[in-house]
Coordinates of C-alpha atoms and ligand atoms in Angstrom, one line a residue:
X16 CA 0.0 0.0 0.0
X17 CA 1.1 3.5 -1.0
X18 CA 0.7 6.3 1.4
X19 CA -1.6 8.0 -0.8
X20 CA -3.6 4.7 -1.2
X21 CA -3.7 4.7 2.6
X22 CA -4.5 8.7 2.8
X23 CA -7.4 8.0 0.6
X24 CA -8.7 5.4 2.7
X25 CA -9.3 8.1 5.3
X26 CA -11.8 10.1 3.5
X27 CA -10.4 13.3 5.0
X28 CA -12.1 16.6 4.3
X29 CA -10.1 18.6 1.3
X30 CA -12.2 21.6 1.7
X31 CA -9.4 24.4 3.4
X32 CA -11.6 26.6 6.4
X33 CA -9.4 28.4 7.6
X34 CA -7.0 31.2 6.2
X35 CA -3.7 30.0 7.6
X36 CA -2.8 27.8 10.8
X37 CA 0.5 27.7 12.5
X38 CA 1.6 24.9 15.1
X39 CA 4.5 24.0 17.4
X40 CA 6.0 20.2 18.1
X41 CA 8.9 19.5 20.3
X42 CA 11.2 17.3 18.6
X43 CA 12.2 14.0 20.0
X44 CA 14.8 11.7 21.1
X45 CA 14.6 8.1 21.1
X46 CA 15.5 6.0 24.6
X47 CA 15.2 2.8 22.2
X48 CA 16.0 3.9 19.0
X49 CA 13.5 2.8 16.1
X50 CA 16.0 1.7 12.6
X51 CA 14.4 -0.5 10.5
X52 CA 10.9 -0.6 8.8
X53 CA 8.3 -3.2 8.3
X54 CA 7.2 -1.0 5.4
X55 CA 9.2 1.5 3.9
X56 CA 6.1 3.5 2.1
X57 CA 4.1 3.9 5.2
X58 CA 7.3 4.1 7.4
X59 CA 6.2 1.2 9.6
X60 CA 8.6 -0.1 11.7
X61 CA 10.1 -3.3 12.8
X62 CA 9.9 -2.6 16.7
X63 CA 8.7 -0.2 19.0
X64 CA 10.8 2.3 20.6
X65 CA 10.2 5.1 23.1
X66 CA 11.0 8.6 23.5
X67 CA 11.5 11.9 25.6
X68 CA 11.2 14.8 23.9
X69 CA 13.4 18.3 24.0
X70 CA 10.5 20.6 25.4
X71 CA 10.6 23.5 23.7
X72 CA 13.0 23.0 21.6
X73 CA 11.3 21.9 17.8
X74 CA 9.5 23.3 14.9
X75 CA 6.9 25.8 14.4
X76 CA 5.2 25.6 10.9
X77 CA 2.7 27.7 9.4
X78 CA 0.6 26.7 6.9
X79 CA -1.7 28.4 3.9
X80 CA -3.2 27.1 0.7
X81 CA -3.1 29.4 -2.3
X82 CA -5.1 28.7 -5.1
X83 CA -3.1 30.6 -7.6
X84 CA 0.3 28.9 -6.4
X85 CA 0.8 25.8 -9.0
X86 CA 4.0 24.2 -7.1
X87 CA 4.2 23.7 -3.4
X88 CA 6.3 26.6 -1.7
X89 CA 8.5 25.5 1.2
X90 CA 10.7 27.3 3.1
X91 CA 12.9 26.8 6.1
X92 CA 15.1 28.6 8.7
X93 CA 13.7 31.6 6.2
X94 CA 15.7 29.7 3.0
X95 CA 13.3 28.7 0.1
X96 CA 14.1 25.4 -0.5
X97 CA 14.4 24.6 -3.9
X98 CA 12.6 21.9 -6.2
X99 CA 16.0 20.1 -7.0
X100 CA 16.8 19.9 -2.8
X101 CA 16.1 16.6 -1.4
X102 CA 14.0 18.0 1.5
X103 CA 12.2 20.0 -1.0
X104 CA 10.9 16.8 -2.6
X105 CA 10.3 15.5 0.7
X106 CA 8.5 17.8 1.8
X107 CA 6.1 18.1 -1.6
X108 CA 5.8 14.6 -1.3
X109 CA 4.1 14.8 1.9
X110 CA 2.3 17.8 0.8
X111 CA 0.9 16.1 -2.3
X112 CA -0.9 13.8 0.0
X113 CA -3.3 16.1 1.4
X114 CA -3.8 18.5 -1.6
X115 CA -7.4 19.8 -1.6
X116 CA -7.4 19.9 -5.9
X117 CA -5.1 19.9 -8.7
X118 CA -5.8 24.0 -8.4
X119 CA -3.2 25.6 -5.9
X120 CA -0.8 24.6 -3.2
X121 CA 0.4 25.0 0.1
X122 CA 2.8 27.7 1.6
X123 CA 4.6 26.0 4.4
X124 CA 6.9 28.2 6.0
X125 CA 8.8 26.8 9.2
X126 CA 11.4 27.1 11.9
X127 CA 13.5 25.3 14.0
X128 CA 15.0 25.8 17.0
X129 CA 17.2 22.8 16.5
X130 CA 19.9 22.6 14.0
X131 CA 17.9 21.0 10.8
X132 CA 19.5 17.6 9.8
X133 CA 22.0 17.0 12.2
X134 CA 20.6 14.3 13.8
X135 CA 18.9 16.2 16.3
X136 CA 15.2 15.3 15.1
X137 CA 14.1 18.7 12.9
X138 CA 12.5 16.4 10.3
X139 CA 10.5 14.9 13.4
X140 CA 9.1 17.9 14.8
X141 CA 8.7 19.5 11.1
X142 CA 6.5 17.1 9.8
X143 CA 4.5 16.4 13.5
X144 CA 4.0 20.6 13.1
X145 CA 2.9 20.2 9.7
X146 CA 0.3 17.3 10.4
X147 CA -1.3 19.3 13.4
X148 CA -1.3 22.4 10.8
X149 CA -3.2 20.7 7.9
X150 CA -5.5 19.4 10.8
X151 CA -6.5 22.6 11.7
X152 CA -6.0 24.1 8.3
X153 CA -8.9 21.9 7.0
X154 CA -11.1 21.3 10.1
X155 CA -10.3 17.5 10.7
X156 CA -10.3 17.9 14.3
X157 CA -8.0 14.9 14.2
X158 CA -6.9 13.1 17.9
X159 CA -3.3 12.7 18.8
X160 CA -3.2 9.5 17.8
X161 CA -4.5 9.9 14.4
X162 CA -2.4 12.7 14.0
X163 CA 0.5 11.1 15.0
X164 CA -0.1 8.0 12.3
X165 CA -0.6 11.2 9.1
X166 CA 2.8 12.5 11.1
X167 CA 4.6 9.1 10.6
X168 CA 3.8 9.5 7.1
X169 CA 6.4 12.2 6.6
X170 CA 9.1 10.6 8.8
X171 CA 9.2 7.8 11.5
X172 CA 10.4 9.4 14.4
X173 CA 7.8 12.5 13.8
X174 CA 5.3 9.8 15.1
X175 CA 6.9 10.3 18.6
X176 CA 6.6 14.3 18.3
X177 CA 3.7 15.1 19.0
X178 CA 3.8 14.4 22.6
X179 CA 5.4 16.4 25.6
X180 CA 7.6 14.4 27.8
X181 CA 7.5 10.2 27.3
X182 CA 6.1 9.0 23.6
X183 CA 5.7 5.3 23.3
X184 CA 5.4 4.2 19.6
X185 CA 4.1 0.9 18.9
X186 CA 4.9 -1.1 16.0
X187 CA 2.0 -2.7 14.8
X188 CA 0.9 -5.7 12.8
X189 CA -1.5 -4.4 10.7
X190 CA -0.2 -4.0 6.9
X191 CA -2.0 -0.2 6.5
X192 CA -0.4 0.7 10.1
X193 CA -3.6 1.8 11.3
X194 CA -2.4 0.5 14.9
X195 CA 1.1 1.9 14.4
X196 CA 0.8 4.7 16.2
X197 CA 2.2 7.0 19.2
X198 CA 0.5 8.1 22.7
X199 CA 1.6 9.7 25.3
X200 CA 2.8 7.8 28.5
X201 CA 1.3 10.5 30.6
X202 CA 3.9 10.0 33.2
X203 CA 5.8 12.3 34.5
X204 CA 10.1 12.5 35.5
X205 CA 10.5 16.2 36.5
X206 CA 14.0 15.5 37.2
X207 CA 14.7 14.6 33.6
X208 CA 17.0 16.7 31.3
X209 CA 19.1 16.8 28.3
X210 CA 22.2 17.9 27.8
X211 CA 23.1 18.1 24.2
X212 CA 26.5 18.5 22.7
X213 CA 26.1 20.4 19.4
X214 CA 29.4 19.0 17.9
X215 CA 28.6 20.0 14.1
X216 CA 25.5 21.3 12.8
X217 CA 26.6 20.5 9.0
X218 CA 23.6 18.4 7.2
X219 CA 24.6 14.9 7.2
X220 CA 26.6 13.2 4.5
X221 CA 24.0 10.5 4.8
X222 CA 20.3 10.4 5.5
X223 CA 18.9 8.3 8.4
X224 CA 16.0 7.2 5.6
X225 CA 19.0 5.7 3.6
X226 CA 21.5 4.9 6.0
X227 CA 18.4 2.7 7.6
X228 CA 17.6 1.1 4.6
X229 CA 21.4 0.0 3.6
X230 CA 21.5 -0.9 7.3
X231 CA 18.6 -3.3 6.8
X232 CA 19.3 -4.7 3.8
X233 CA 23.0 -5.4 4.5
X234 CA 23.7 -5.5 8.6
X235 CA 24.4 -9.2 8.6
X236 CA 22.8 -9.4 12.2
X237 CA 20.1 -7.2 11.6
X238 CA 16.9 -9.5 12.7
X239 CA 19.2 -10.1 16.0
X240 CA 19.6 -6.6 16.6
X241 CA 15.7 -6.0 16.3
X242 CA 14.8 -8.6 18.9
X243 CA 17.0 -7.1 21.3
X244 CA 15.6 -4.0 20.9
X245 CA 12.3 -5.4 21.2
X246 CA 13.1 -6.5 24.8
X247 CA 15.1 -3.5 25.2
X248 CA 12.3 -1.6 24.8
X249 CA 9.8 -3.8 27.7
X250 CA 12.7 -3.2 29.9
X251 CA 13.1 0.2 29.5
X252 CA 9.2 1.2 30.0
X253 CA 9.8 -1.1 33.7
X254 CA 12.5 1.3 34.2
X255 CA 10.5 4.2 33.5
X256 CA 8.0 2.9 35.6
X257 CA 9.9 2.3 38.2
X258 CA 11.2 5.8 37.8
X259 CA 14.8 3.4 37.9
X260 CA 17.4 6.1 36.5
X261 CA 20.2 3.9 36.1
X262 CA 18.7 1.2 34.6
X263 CA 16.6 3.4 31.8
X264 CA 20.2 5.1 31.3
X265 CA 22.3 1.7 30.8
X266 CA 19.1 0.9 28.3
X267 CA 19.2 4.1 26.4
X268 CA 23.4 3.7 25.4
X269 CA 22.9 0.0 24.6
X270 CA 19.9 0.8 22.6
X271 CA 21.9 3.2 20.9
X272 CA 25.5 1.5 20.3
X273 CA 23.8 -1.3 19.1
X274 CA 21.9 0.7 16.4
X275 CA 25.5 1.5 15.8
X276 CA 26.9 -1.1 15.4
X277 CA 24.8 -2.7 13.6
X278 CA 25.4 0.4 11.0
X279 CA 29.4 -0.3 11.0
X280 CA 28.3 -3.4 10.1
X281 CA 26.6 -2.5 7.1
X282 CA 28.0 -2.5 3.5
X283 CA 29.0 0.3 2.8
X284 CA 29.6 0.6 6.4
X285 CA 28.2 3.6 7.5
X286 CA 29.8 5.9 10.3
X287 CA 28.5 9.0 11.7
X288 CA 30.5 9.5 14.8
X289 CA 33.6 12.2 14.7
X290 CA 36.3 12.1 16.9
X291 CA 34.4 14.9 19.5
X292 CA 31.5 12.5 19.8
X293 CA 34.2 9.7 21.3
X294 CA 35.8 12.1 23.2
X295 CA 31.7 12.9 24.6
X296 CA 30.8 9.7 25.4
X297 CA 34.5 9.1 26.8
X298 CA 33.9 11.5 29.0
X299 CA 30.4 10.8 29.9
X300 CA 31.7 7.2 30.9
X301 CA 34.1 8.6 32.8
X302 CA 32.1 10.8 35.2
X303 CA 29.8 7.7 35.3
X304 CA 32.6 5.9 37.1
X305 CA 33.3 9.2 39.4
X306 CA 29.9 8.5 40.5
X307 CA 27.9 10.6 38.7
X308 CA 24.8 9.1 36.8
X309 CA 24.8 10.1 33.2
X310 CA 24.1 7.9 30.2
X311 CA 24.7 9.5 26.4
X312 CA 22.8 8.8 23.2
X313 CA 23.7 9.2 19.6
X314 CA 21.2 9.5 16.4
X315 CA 22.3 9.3 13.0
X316 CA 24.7 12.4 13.5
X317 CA 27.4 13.2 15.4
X318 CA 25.9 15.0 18.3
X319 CA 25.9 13.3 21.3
X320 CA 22.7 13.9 23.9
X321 CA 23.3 13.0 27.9
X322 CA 20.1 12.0 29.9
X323 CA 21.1 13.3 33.5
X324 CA 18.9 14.3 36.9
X325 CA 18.5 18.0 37.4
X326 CA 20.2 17.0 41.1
X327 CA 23.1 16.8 39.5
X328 CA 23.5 19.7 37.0
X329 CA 25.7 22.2 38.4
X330 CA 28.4 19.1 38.9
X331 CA 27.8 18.2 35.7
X332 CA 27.6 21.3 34.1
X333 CA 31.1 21.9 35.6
X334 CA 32.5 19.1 34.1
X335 CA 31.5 19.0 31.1
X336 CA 31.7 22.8 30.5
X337 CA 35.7 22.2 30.5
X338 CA 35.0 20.0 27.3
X339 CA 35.4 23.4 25.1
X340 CA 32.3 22.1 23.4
X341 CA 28.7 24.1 22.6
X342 CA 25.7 22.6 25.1
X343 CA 22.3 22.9 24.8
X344 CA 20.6 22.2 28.4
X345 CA 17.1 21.2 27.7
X346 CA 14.0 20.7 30.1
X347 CA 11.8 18.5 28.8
X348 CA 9.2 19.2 30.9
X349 CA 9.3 22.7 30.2
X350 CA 7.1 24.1 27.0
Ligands
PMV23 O1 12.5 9.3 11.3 P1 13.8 9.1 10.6 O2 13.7 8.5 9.2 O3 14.6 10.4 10.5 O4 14.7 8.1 11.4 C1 15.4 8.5 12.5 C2 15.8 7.4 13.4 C3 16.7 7.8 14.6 O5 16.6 9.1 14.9 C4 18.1 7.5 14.3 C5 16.2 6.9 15.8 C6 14.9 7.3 16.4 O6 14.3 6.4 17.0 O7 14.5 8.5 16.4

């Protein structure tokens, strides 16, 4: 099934009632990472995975259909993208799907407060702002959930974005993903935080949509590494839960190294740490075994994120301020 076969199935509304809507999503970060798809058209993944997102830090879109426009205009960060630009087709893509007539197009203009495409989840809070824009933009009065499924439709992780604090995403069996969708875990951590090291903020040299497809397709231990995050991830929500720090921290880096690994053990092997992001998570292992509790992450970038407890941030703060690297300290209870 396509995603416009699936869109169709919906029987949404085309009709366009109000002049312009503009929405906010936090982006996310994955605790268990999702890489790998059950179904690369619909973005439906192999296993769950579970997130906490970056508070207030994500995308703000705003949305407008002009009838007179005959090509989609995107722009973002205030640059036009342009139709040759690979988020530009994207992005149109996506845009195509909800089209009220062959007569006009959108204007999407958006922002982010995260660096776009450098594995810090912009495409995740872009397209979870664009679903709840054309939701009010044509009147659906669409629920989290469902908006969270037309999200996933632009990118995986955007499923996860429209939440505040914990998402859980669950996989699904069913071939048109109408139960692969994300909630909220409605439980909160207010000791949570992110600290994220913003080592380079260059675009990637490869996409997390290809690098995850060559990853499946040639990781020779692939279907392993998805059954241990599958029990990765039942762990992890007994840790959270449990409100068992350690525990959901161990879970988070193995989650992540073995996403990884398995991607250095791809063909080509793909590799998106830098020497800064060894010397992070170095580091970060090292404080651990000073006795402070800090656990890192690492997308499909080179920026490394550390889940600490606000108890500890001034030590913390002090240590890895001496780094002579750029921090972002997020609340992710904070919006
Ligand atoms: O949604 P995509 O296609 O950008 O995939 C991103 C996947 C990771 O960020 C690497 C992991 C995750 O669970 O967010």
């Amino acid at each position: 099934m396509q995603a416009s076969d699936f869109v169709s199935s919906l029987g949404l509304c085309k009709d366009v009632v109000v002049h312009e809507a503009t929405a906010f999503a936090s982006a996310n970060i994955a605790l268990i990472k999702y890489w790998g798809k059950r179904n690369e058209a619909l973005h439906l993944p192999t296993h769950g995975s579970v997130s906490l997102s970056l508070g207030p830090l994500g995308s703000t879109t705003k949305l407008s259909f002009d009838k007179e426009l005959s090509n989609h205009e995107i722009s973002i960060n205030k640059r036009k993208l342009l139709p040759e630009d690979t988020s530009y087709q994207q992005i149109n893509r996506y845009l195509n799907l909800f089209r009220p007539s062959e007569n006009g197009s959108y204007r999407l203009i958006s922002s982010n407060s995260v660096p776009t495409a450098a594995g810090l989840a912009s495409s995740a809070s872009g397209y979870a702002a664009a679903a709840k824009a054309l939701n009010e933009l044509h009147g659906w009065n669409l629920n989290t959930r469902e908006l969270s499924i037309l999200a996933r439709l632009g990118s995986g992780s955007a499923t996860r974005s429209l939440f505040s604090g914990f998402a859980l995403w669950h996989a699904g069996t069913l071939a048109d993903g109408r139960d692969c969708y994300a909630e909220d875990l409605k439980l909160q951590w207010p000791q949570l935080r992110w600290a994220v090291a913003l080592l380079n903020d260059e675009p990637k040299a490869m996409s997390s949509r290809l690098a995850m497809k060559v990853c499946q397709e040639t990781c020779g231990w692939f279907s392993r590494f998805v059954e241990l995050s599958k029990g990765q991830l039942a762990q992890a929500l007994e840790a959270i839960q449990d409100r068992a720090f350690a525990r959901l921290g161990e879970l988070m880096e193995l989650s992540a190294l073995s996403m990884h690994a398995a991607m250095m053990g791809s063909s080509p092997s793909i590799l998106y740490w830098g020497a800064d992001t060894v010397r992070v998570m170095q580091c970060v292992q090292h404080l651990r075994g000073q006795g402070m509790a800090c656990y890192f992450t690492i997308d499909a970038g080179p920026n490394v994120k550390i889940l600490y407890q606000q108890s500890q941030e001034n030590e913390l703060r002090y240590a890895l301020e001496n780094l002579d690297v750029k921090w972002l300290w997020v609340n992710p209870w904070q919006f």
